[in-house]
mmCIF file of C-alpha atoms and ligand atoms in Angstrom:
data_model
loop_
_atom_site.group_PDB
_atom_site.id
_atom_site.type_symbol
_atom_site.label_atom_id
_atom_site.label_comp_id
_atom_site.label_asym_id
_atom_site.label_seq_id
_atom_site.Cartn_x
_atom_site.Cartn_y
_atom_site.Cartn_z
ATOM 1 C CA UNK Q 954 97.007 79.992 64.046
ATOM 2 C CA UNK Q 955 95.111 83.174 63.563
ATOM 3 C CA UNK Q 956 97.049 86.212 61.819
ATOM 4 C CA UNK Q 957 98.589 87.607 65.315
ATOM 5 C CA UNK Q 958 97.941 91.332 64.447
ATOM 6 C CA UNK Q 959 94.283 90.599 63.225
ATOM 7 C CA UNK Q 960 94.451 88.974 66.473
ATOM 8 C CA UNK Q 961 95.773 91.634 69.044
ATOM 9 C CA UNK Q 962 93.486 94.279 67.159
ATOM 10 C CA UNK Q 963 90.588 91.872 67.905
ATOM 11 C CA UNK Q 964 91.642 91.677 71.576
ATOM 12 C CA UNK Q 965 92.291 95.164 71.628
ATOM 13 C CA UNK Q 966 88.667 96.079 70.767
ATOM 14 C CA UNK Q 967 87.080 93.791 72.925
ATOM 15 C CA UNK Q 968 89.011 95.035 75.700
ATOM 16 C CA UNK Q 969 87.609 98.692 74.897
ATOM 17 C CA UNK Q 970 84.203 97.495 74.231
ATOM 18 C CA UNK Q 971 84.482 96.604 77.786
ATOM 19 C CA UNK Q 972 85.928 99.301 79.372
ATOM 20 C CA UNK Q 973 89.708 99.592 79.090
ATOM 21 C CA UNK Q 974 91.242 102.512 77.656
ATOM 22 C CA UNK Q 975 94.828 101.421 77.317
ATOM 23 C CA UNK Q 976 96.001 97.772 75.857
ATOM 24 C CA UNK Q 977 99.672 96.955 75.491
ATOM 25 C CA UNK Q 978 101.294 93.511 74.730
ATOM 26 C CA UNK Q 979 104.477 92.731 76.641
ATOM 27 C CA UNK Q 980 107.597 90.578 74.979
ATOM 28 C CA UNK Q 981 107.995 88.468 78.345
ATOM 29 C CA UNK Q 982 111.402 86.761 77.332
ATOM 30 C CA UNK Q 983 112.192 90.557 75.594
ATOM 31 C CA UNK Q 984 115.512 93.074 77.287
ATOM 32 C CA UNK Q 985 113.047 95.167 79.256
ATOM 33 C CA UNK Q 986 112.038 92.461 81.916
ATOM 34 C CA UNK Q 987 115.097 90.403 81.640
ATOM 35 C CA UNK Q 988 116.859 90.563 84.430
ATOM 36 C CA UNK Q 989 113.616 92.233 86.187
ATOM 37 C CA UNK Q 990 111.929 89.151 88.041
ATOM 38 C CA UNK Q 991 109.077 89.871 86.703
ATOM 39 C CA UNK Q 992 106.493 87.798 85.342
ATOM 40 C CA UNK Q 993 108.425 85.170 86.813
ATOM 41 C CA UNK Q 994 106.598 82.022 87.329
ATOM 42 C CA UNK Q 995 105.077 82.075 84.078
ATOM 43 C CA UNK Q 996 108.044 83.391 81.772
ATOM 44 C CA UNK Q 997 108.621 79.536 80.722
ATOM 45 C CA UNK Q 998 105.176 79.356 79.972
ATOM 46 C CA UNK Q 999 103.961 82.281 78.596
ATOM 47 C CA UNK Q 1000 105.915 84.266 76.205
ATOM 48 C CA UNK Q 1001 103.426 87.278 76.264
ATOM 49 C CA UNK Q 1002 101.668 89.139 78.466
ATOM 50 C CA UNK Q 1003 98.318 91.315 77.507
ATOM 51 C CA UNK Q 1004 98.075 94.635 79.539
ATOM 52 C CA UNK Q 1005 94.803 96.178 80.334
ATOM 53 C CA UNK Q 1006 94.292 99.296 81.784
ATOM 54 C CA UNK Q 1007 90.998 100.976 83.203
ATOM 55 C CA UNK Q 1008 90.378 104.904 84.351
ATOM 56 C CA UNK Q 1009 89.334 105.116 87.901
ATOM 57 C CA UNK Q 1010 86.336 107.671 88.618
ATOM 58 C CA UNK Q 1011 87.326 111.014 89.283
ATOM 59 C CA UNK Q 1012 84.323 112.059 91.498
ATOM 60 C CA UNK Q 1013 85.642 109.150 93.745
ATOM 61 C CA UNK Q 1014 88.725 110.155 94.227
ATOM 62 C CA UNK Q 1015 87.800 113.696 94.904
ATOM 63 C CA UNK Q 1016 86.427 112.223 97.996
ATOM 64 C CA UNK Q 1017 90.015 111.707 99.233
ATOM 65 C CA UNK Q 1018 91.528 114.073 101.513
ATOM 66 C CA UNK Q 1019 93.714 112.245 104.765
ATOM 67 C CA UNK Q 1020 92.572 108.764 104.396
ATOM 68 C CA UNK Q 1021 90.651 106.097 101.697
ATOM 69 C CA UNK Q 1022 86.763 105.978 101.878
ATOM 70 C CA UNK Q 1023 84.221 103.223 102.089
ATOM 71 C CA UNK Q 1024 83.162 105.017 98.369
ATOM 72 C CA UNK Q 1025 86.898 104.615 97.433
ATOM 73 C CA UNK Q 1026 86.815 100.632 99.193
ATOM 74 C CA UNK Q 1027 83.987 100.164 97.132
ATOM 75 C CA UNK Q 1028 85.451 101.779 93.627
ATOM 76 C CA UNK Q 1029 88.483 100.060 93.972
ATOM 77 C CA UNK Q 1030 86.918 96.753 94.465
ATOM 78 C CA UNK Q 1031 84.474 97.550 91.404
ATOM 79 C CA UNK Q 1032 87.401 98.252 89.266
ATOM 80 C CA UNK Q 1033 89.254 95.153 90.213
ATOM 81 C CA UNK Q 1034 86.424 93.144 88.922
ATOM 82 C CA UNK Q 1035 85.618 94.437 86.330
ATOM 83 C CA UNK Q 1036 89.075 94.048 84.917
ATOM 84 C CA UNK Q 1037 88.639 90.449 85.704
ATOM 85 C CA UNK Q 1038 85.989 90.460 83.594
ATOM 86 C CA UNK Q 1039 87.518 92.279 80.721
ATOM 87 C CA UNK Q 1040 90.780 89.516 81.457
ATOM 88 C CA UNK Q 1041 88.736 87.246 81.530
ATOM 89 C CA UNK Q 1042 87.119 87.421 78.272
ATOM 90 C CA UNK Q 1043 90.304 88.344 76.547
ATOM 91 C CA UNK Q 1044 91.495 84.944 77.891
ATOM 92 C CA UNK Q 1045 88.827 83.338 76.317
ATOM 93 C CA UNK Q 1046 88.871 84.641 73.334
ATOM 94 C CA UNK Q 1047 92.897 83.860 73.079
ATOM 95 C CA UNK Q 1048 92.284 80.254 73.822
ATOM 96 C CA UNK Q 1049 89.539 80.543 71.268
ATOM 97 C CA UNK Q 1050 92.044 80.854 68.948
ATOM 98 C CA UNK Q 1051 94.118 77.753 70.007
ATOM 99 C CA UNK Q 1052 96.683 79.580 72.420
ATOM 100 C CA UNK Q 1053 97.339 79.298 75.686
ATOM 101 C CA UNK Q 1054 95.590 81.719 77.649
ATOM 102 C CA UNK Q 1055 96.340 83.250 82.057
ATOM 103 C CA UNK Q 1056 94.075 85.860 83.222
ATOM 104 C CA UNK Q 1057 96.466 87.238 86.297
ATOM 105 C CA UNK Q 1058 93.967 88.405 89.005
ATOM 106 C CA UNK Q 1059 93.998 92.339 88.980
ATOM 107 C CA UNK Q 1060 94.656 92.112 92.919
ATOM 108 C CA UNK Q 1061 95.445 89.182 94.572
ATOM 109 C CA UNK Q 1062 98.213 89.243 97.039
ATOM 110 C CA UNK Q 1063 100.198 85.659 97.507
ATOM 111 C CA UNK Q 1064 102.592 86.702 100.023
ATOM 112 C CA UNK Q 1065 102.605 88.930 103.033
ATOM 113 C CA UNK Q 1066 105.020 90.765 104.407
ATOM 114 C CA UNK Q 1067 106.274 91.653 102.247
ATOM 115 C CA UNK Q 1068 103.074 92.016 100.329
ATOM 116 C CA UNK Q 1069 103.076 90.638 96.597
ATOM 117 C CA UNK Q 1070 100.558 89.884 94.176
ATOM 118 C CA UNK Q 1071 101.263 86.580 91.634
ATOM 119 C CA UNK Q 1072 103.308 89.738 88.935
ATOM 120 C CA UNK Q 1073 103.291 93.166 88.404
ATOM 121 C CA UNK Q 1074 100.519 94.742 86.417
ATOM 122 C CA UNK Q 1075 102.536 97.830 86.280
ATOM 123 C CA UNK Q 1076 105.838 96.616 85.060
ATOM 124 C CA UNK Q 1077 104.190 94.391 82.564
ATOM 125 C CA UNK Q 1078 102.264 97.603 81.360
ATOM 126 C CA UNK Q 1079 105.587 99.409 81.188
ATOM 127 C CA UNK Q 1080 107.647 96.990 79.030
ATOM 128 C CA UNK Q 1081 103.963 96.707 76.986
ATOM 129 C CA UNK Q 1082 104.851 101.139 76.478
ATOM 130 C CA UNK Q 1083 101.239 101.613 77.868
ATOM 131 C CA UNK Q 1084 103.466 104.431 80.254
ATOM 132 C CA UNK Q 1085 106.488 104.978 82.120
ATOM 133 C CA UNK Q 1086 107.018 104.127 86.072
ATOM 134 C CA UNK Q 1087 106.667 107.637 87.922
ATOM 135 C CA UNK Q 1088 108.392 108.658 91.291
ATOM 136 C CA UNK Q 1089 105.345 107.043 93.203
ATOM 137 C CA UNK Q 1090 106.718 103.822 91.570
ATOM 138 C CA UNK Q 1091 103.413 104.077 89.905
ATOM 139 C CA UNK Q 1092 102.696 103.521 86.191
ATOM 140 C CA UNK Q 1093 102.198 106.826 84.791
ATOM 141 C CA UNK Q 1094 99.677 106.875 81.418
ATOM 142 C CA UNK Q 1095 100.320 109.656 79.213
ATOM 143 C CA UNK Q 1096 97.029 110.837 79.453
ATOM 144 C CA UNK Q 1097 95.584 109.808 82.789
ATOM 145 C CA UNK Q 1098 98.476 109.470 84.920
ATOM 146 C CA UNK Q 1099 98.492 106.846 87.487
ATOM 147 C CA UNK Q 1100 94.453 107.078 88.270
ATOM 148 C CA UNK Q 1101 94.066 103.478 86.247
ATOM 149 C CA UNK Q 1102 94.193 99.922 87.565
ATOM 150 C CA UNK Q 1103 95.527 97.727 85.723
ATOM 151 C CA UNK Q 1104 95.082 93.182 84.933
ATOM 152 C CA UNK Q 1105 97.390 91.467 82.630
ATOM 153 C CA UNK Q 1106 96.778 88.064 80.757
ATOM 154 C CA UNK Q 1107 99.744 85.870 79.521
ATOM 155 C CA UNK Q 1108 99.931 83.838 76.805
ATOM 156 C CA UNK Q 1109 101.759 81.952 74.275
ATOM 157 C CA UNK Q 1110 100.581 83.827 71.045
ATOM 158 C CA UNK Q 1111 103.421 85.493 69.748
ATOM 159 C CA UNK Q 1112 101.382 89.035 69.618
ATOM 160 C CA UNK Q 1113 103.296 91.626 68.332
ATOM 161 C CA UNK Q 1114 104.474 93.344 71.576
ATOM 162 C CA UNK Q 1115 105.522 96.990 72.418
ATOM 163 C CA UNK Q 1116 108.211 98.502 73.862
ATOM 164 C CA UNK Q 1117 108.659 100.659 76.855
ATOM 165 C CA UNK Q 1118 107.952 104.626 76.049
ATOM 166 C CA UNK Q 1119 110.583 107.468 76.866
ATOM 167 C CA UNK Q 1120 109.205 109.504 79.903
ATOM 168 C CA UNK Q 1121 109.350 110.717 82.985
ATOM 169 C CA UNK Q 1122 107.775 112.881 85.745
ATOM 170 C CA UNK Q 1123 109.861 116.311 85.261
ATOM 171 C CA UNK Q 1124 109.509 118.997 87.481
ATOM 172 C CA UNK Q 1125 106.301 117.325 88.865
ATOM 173 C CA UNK Q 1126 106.553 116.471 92.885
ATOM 174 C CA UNK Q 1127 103.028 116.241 93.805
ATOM 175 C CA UNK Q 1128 102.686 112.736 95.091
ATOM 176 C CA UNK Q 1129 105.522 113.411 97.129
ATOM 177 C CA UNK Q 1130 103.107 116.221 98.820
ATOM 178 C CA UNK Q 1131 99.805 114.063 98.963
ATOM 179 C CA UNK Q 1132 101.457 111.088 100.595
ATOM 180 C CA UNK Q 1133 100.928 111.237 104.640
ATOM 181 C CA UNK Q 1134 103.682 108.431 104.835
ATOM 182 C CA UNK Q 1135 106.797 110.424 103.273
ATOM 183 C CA UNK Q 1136 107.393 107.302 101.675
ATOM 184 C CA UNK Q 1137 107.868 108.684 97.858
ATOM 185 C CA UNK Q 1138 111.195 110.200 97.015
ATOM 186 C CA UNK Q 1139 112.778 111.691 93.683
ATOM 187 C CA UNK Q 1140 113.679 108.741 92.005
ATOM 188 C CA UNK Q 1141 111.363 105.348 91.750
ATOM 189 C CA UNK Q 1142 114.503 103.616 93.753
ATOM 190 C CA UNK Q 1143 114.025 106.032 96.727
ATOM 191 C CA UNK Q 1144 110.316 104.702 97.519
ATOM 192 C CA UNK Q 1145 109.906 103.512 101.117
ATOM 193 C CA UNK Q 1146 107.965 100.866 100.679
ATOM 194 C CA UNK Q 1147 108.182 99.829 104.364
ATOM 195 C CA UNK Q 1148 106.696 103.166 105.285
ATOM 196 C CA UNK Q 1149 104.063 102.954 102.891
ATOM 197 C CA UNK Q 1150 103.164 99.648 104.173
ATOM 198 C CA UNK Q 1151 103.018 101.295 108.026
ATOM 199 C CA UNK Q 1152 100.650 103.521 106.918
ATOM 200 C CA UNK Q 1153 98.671 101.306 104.584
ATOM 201 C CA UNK Q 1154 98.743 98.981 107.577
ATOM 202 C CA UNK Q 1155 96.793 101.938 109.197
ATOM 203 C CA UNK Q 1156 94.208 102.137 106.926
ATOM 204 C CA UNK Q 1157 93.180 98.784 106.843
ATOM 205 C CA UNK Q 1158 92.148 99.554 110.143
ATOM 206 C CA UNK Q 1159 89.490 102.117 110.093
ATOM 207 C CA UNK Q 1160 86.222 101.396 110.178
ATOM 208 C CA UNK Q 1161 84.346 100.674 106.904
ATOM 209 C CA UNK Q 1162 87.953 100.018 105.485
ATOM 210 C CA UNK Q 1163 89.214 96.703 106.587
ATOM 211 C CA UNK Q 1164 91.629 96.189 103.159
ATOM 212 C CA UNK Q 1165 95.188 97.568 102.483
ATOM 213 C CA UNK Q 1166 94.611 100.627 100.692
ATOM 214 C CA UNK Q 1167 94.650 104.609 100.176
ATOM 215 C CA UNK Q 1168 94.871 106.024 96.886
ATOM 216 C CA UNK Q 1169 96.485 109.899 97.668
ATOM 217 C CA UNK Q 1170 99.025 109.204 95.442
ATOM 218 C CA UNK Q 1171 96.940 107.871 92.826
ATOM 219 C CA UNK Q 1172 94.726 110.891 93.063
ATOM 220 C CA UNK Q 1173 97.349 112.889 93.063
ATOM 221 C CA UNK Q 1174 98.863 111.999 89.733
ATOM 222 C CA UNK Q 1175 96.841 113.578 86.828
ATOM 223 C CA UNK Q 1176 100.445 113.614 85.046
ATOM 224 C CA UNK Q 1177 99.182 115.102 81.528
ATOM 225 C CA UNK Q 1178 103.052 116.421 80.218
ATOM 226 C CA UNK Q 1179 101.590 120.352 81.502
ATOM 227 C CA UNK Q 1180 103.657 120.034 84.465
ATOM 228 C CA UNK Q 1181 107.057 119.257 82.847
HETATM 229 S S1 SF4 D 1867 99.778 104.384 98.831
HETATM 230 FE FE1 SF4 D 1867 99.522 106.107 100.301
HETATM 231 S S2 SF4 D 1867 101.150 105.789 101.827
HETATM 232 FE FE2 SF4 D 1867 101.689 104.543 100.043
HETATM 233 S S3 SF4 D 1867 102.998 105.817 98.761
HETATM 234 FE FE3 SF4 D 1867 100.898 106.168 98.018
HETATM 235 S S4 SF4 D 1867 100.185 107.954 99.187
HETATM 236 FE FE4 SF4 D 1867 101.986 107.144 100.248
HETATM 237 S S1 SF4 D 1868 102.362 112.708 90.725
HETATM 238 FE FE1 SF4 D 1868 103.926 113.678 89.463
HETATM 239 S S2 SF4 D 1868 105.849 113.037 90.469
HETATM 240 FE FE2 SF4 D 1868 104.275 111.646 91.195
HETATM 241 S S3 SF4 D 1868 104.388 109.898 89.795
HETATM 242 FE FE3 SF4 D 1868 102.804 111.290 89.015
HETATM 243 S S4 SF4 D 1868 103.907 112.557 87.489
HETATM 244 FE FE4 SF4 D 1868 105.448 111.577 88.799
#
């Protein structure tokens, strides 16, 4: 078995080599998930899981005023695959090195209604200390807020992990003003996540759309500690 920092750092920089700007390892069997549900299926298979975390375009998101775009469709899709890629390729290069190795799609739901993906990108990002969750529910990065998608691999290589960062959203409300669905309230508890569906329900139904999505709260989250 490899030296597992030599090994995380090596991950690390191919992740950034192909586009991620934040990398976090999460202790799967560690206090901030138990108890969580999350990654549950893998936990007894995996005891890590490898965050990655890539900045969406800003000139996209500009676009957005009442609705998503076919640019923003397009982006989003784009984004998913190239974290795939980037998961992808960590994966391989993890089972290179004799361990296990799970590349969780970036967005792939396995249940509807309500809608879930196979884990939580976000809260594995969280207990990885990549950010804290925001109001939106949202993981907030320190330095681009919550305009990043995220992918996560598990493993079995005990990588050193992190641990989840002190923060919050302070005086900042203004997700709570972009989203047309009222569904974001002042505490990540108070989320609506049956009205955001409604209106993401909506969206999938414009033309040029055809895919759950809308990204006003995302845009509206450029959380950079300036509006504590
Ligand atoms: S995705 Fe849209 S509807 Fe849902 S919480 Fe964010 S802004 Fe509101
Ligand atoms: S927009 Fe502001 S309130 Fe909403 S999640 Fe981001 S930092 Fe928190």
């Amino acid at each position: 078995m490899r030296d597992v920092y030599e090994l995380r750092d090596e991950l690390e920089r191919t992740a950034a080599g192909m586009g991620a700007v934040a990398f976090g390892v999460a202790d799967l069997s560690g206090p901030a998930l138990r108890g969580t549900g999350a990654p549950s299926p893998f936990a007894e298979r995996f005891s890590r899981g490898v965050v990655l975390g890539m900045r969406l375009q800003r000139a996209v998101l500009d676009d957005l005023a009442e609705r998503p775009t076919p640019l923003y469709l397009h982006h989003y899709r784009q984004t998913n695959y190239q974290l795939d890629r980037a998961a992808w390729t960590v994966a391989d290069a993890l089972q290179r090195a004799g361990s296990a190795a799970l590349a969780v799609p970036a967005s792939q739901l396995v249940q509807r209604d309500p809608q879930r993906g196979h884990l939580s990108h976000r809260r594995l990002g969280w207990a990885a200390g990549i950010g804290f969750i925001g109001r939106s529910t949202l993981l907030v990065h320190p330095r681009y807020g919550a305009q990043m998608r995220y992918v996560s691999v598990l493993t079995d290589a005990p990588l050193p992990a992190g641990i989840p960062v002190a923060g919050d959203c302070g005086s900042c409300r203004a997700c709570l003003e972009a989203c047309p669905a009222r569904a974001i309230g002042e505490r990540a508890e108070d989320f609506n996540r049956e009205a955001c569906c409604a209106r993401l329900n909506e969206f999938s139904r414009l033309p040029f759309i055809g895919q759950h999505i809308c990204g006003l709260c995302v845009k509206a989250c450029l959380f950079d500690g300036s509006r504590r």
